[in-house]
CSV table of N, CA, C and O in Angstrom, one decimal:
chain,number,residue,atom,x,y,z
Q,282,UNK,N,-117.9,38.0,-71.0
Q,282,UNK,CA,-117.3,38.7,-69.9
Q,282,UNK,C,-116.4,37.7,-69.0
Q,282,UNK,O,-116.9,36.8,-68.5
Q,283,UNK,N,-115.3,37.9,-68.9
Q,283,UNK,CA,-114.3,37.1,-68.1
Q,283,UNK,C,-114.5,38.3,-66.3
Q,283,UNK,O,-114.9,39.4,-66.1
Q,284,UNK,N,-114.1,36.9,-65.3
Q,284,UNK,CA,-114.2,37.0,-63.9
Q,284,UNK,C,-113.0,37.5,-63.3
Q,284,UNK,O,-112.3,37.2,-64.2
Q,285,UNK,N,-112.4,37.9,-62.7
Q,285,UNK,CA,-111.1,38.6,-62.3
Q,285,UNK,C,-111.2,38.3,-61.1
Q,285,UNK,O,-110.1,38.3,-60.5
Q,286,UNK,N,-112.0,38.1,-60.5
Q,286,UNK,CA,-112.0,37.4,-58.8
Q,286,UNK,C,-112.8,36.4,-58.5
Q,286,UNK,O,-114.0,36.2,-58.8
Q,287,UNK,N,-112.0,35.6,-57.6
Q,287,UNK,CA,-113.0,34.5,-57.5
Q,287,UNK,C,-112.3,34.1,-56.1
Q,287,UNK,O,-111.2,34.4,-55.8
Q,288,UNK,N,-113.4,33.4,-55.1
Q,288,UNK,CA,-113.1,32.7,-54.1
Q,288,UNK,C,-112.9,31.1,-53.9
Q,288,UNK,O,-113.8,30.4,-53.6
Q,289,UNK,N,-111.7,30.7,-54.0
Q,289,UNK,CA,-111.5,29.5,-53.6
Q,289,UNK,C,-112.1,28.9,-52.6
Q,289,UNK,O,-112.3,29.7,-51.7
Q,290,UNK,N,-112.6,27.8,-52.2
Q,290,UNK,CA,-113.5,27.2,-50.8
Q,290,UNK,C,-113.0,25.9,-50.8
Q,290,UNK,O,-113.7,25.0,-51.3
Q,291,UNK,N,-111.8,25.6,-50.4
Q,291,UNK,CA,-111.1,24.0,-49.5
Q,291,UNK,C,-112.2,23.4,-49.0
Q,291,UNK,O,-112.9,24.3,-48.3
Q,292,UNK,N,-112.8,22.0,-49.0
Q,292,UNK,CA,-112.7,21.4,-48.0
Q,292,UNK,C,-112.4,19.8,-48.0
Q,292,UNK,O,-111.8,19.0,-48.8
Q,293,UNK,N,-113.0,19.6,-46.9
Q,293,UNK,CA,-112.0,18.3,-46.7
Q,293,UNK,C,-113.2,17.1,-46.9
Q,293,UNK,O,-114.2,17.3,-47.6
Q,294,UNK,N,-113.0,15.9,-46.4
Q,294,UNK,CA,-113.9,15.0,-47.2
Q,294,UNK,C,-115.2,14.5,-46.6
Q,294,UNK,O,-116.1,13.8,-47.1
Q,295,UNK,N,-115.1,15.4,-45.4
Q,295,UNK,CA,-116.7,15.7,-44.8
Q,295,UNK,C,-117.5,16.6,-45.7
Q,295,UNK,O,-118.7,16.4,-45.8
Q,296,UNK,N,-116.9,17.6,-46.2
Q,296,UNK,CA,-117.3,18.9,-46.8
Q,296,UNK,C,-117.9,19.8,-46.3
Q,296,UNK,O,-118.9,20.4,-46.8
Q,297,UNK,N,-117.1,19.9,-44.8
Q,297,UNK,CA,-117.3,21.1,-44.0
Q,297,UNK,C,-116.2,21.6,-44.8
Q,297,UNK,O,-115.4,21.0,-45.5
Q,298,UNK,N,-116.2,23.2,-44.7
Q,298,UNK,CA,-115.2,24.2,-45.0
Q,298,UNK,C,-114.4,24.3,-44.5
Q,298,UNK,O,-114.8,24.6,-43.3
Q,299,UNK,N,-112.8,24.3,-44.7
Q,299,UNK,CA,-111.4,24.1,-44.2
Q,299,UNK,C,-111.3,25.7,-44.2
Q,299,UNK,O,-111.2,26.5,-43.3
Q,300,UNK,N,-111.5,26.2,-45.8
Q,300,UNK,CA,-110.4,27.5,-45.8
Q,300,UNK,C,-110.9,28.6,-47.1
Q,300,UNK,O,-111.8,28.1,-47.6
Q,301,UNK,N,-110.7,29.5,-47.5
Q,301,UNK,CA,-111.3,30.3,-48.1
Q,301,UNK,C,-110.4,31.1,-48.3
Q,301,UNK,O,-110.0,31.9,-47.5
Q,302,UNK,N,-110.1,31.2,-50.1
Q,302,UNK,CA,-109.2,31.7,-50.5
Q,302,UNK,C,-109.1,32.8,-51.3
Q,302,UNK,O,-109.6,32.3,-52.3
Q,303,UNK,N,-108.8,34.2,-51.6
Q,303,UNK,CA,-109.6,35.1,-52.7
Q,303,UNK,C,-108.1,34.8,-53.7
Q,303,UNK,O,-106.9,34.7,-53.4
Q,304,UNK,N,-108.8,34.7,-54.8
Q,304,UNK,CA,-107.7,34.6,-56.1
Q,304,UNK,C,-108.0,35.6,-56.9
Q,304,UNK,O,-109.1,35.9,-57.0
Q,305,UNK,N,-106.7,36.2,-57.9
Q,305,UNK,CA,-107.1,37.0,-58.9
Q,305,UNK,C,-106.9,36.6,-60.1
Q,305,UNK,O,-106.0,35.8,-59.9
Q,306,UNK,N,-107.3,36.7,-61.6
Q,306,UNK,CA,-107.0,36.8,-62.7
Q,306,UNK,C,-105.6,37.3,-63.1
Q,306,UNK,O,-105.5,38.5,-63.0
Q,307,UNK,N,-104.4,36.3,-63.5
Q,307,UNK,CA,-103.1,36.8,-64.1
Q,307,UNK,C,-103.3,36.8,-65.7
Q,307,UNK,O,-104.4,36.6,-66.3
Q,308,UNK,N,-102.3,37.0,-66.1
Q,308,UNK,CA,-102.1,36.9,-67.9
Q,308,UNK,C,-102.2,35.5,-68.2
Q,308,UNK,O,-102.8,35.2,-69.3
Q,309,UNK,N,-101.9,34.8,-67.5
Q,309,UNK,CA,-101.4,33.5,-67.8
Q,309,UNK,C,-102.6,32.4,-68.2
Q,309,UNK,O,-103.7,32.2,-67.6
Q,310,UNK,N,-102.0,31.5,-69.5
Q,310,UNK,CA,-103.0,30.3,-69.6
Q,310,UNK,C,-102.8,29.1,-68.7
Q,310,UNK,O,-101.8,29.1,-68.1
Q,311,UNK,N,-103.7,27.9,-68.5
Q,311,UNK,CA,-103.0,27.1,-67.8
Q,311,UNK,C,-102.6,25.9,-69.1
Q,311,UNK,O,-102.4,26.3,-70.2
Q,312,UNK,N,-102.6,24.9,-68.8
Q,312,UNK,CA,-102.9,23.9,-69.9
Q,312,UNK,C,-103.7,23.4,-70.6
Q,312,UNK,O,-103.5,22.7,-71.7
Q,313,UNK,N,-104.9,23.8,-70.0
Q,313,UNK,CA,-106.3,23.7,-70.4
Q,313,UNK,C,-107.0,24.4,-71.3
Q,313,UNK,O,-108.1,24.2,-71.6
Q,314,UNK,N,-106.1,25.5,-71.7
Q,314,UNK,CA,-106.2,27.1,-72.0
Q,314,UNK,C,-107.1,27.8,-71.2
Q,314,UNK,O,-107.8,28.6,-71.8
Q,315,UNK,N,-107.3,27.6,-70.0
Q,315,UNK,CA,-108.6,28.7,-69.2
Q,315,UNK,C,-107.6,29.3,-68.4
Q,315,UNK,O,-106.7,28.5,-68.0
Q,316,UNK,N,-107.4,30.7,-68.0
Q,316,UNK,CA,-106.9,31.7,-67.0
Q,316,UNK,C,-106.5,30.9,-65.7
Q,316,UNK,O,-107.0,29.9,-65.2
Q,317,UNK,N,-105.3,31.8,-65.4
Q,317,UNK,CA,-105.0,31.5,-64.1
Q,317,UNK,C,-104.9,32.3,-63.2
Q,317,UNK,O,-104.4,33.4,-63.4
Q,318,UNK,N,-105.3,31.8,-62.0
Q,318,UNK,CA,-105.8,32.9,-61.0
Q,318,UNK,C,-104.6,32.4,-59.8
Q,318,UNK,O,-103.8,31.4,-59.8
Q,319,UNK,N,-104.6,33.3,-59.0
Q,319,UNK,CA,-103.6,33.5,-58.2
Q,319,UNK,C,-103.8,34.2,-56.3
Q,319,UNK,O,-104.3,35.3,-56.1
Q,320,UNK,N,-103.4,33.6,-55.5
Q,320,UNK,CA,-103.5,34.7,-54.6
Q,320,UNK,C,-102.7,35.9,-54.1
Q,320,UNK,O,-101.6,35.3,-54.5
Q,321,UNK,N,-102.3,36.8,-53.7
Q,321,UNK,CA,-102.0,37.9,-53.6
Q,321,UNK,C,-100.0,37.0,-52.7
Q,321,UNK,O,-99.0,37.6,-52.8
Q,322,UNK,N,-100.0,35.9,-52.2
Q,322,UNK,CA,-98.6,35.5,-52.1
Q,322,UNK,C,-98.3,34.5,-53.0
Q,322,UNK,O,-97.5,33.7,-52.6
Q,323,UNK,N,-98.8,34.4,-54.5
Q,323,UNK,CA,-98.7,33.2,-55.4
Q,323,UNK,C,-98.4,32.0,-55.1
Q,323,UNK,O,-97.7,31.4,-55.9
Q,324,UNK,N,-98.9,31.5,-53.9
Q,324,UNK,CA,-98.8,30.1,-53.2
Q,324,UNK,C,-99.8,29.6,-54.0
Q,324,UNK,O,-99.7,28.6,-54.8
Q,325,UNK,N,-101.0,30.3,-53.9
Q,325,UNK,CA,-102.5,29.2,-54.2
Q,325,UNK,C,-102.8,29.9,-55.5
Q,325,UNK,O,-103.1,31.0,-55.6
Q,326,UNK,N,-102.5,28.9,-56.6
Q,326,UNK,CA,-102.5,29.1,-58.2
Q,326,UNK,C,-103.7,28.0,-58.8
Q,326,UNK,O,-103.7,26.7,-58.9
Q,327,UNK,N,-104.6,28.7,-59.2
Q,327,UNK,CA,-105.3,27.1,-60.1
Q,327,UNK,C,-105.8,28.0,-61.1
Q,327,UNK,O,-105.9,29.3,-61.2
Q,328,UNK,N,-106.2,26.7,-62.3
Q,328,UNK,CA,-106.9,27.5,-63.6
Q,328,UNK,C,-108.1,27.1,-63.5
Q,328,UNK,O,-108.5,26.0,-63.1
Q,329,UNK,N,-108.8,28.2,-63.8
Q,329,UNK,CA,-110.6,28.3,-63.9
Q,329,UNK,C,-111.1,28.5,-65.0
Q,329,UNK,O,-111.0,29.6,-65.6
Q,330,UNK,N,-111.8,27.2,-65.4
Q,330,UNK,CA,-112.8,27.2,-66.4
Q,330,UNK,C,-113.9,28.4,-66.4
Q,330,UNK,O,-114.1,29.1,-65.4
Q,331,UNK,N,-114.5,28.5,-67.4
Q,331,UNK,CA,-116.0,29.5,-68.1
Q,331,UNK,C,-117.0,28.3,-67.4
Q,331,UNK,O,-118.0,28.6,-66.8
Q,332,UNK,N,-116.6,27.4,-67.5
Q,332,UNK,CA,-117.9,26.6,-66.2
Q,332,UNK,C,-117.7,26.4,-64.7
Q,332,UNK,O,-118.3,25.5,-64.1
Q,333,UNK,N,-116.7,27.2,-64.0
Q,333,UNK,CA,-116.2,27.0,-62.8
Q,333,UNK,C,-115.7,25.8,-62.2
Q,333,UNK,O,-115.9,25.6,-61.1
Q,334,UNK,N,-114.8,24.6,-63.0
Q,334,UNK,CA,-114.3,23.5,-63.0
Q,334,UNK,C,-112.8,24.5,-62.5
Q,334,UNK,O,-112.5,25.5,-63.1
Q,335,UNK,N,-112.1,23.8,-61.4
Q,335,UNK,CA,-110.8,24.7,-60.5
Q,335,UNK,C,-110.1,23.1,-60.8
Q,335,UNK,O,-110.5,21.9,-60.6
Q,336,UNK,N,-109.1,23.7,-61.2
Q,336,UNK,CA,-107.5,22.8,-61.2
Q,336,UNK,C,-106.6,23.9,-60.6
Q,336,UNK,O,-106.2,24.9,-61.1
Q,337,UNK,N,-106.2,23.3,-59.4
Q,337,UNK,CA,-105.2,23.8,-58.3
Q,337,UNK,C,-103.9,23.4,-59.4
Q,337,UNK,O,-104.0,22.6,-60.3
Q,338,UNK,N,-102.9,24.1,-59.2
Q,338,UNK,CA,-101.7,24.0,-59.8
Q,338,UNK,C,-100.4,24.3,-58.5
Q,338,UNK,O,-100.3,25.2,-57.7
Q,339,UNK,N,-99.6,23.3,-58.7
Q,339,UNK,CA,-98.5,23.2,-57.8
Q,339,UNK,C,-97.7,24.5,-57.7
Q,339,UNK,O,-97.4,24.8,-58.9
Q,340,UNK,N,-97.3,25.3,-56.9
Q,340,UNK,CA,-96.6,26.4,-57.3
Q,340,UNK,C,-95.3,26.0,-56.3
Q,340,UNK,O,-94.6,27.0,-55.8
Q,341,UNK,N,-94.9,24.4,-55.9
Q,341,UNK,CA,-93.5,24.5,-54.8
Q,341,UNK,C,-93.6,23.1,-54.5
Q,341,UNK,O,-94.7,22.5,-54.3
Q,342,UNK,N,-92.6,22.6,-54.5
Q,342,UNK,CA,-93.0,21.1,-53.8
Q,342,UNK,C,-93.3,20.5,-52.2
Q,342,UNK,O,-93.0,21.1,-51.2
Q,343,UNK,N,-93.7,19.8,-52.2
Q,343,UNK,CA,-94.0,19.2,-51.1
Q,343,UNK,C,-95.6,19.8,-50.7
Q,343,UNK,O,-96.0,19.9,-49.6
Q,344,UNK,N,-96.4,20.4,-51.9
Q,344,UNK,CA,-97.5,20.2,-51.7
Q,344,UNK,C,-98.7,19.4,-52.4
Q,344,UNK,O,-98.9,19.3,-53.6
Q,345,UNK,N,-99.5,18.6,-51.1
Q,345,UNK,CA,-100.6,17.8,-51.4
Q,345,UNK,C,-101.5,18.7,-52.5
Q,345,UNK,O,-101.7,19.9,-52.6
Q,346,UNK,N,-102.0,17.3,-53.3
Q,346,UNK,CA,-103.0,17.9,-54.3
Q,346,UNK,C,-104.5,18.2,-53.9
Q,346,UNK,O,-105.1,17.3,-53.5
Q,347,UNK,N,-105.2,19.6,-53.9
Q,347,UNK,CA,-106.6,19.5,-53.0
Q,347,UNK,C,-107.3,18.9,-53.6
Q,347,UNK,O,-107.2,18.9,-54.9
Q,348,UNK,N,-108.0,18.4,-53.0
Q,348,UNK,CA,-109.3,17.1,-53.6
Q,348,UNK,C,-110.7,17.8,-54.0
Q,348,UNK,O,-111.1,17.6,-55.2
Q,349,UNK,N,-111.5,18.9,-53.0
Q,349,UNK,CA,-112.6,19.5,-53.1
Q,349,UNK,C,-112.5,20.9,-52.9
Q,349,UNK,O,-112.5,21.6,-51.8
Q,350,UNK,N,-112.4,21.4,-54.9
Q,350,UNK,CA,-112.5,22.5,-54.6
Q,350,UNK,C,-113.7,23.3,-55.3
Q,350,UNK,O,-114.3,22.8,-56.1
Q,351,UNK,N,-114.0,24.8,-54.8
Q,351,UNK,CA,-115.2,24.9,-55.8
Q,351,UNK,C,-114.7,26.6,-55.8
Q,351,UNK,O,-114.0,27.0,-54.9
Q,352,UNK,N,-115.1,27.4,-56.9
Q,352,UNK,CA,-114.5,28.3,-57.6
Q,352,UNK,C,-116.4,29.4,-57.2
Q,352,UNK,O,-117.5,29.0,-57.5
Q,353,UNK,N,-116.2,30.5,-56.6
Q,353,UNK,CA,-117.4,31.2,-56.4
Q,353,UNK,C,-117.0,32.9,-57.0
Q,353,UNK,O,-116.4,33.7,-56.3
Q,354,UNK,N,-117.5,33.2,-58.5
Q,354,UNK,CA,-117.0,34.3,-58.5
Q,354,UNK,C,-117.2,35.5,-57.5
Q,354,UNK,O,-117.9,35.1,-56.6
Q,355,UNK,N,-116.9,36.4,-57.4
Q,355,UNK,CA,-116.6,37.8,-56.8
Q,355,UNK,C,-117.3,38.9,-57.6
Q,355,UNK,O,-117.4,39.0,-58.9
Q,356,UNK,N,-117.6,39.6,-57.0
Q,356,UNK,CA,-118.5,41.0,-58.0
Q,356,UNK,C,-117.0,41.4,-58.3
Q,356,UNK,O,-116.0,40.9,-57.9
Q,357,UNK,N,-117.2,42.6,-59.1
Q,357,UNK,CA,-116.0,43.7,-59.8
Q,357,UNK,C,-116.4,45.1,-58.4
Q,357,UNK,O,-117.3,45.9,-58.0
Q,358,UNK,N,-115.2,44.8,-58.2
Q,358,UNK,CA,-114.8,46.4,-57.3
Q,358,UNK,C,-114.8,47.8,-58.0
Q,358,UNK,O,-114.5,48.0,-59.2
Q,359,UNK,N,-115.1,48.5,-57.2
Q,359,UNK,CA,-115.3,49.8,-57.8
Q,359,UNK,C,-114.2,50.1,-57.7
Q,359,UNK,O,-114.3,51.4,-57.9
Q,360,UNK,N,-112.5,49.9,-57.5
Q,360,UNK,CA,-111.8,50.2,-57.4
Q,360,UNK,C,-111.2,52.0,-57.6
Q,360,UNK,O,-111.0,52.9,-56.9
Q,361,UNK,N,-111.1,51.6,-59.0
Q,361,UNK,CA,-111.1,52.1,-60.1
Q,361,UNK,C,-111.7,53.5,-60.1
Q,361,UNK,O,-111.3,54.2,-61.0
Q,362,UNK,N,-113.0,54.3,-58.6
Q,362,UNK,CA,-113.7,55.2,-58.6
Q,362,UNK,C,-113.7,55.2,-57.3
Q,362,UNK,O,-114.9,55.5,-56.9
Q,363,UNK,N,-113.0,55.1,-56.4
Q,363,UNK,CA,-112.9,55.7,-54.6
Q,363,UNK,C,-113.5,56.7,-54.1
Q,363,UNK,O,-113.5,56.8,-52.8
Q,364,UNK,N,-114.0,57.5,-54.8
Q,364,UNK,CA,-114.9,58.6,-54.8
Q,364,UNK,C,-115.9,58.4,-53.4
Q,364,UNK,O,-116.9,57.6,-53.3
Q,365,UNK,N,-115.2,59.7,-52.2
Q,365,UNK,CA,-116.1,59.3,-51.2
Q,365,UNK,C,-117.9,60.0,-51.2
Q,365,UNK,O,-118.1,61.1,-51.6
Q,366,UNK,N,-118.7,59.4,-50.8
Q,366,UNK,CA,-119.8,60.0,-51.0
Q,366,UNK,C,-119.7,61.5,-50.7
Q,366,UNK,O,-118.9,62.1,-50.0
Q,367,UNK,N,-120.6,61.8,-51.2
Q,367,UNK,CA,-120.7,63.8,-50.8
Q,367,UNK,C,-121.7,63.6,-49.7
Q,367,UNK,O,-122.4,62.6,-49.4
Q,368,UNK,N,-121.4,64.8,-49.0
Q,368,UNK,CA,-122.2,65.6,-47.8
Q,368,UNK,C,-123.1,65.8,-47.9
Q,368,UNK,O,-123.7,66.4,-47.0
């Protein structure tokens, strides 16, 4: 079963939490051949391993490489069935 959501978690070299990111599953391989995930303005791109190892991927220049990242999947939305409860 592949992951389609996952939460990015920045932090910095204390390893308090900076920032928190939701990414989604694209088509796309990275180099590594594991999926790449994306967030909803394709700024924050990394590929995620089947063991949750995150490689941030540059999507523009003049950005720093993040140091500490950790990959937390997401349940699956019911999207798909909006169906509001009955009365």
């Amino acid at each position: 079963m592949s992951i389609s959501r996952y939460e990015l978690v920045f932090t910095d070299v204390t390893g308090a939490t900076q920032d928190v990111v939701v990414v989604e599953r694209t088509l796309y391989k990275g180099s590594g051949g594991h999926p790449v995930y994306t967030d909803p303005t394709g700024i924050i791109r990394a590929e995620i391993s089947d063991r949750g190892e995150v490689r941030v991927m540059p999507s523009g220049g003049h950005q720093a490489p993040a140091r500490a990242v950790r990959a937390r999947a997401l349940p699956e939305d019911d999207a798909e069935d909006p169906a509001p409860p009955s009365p």
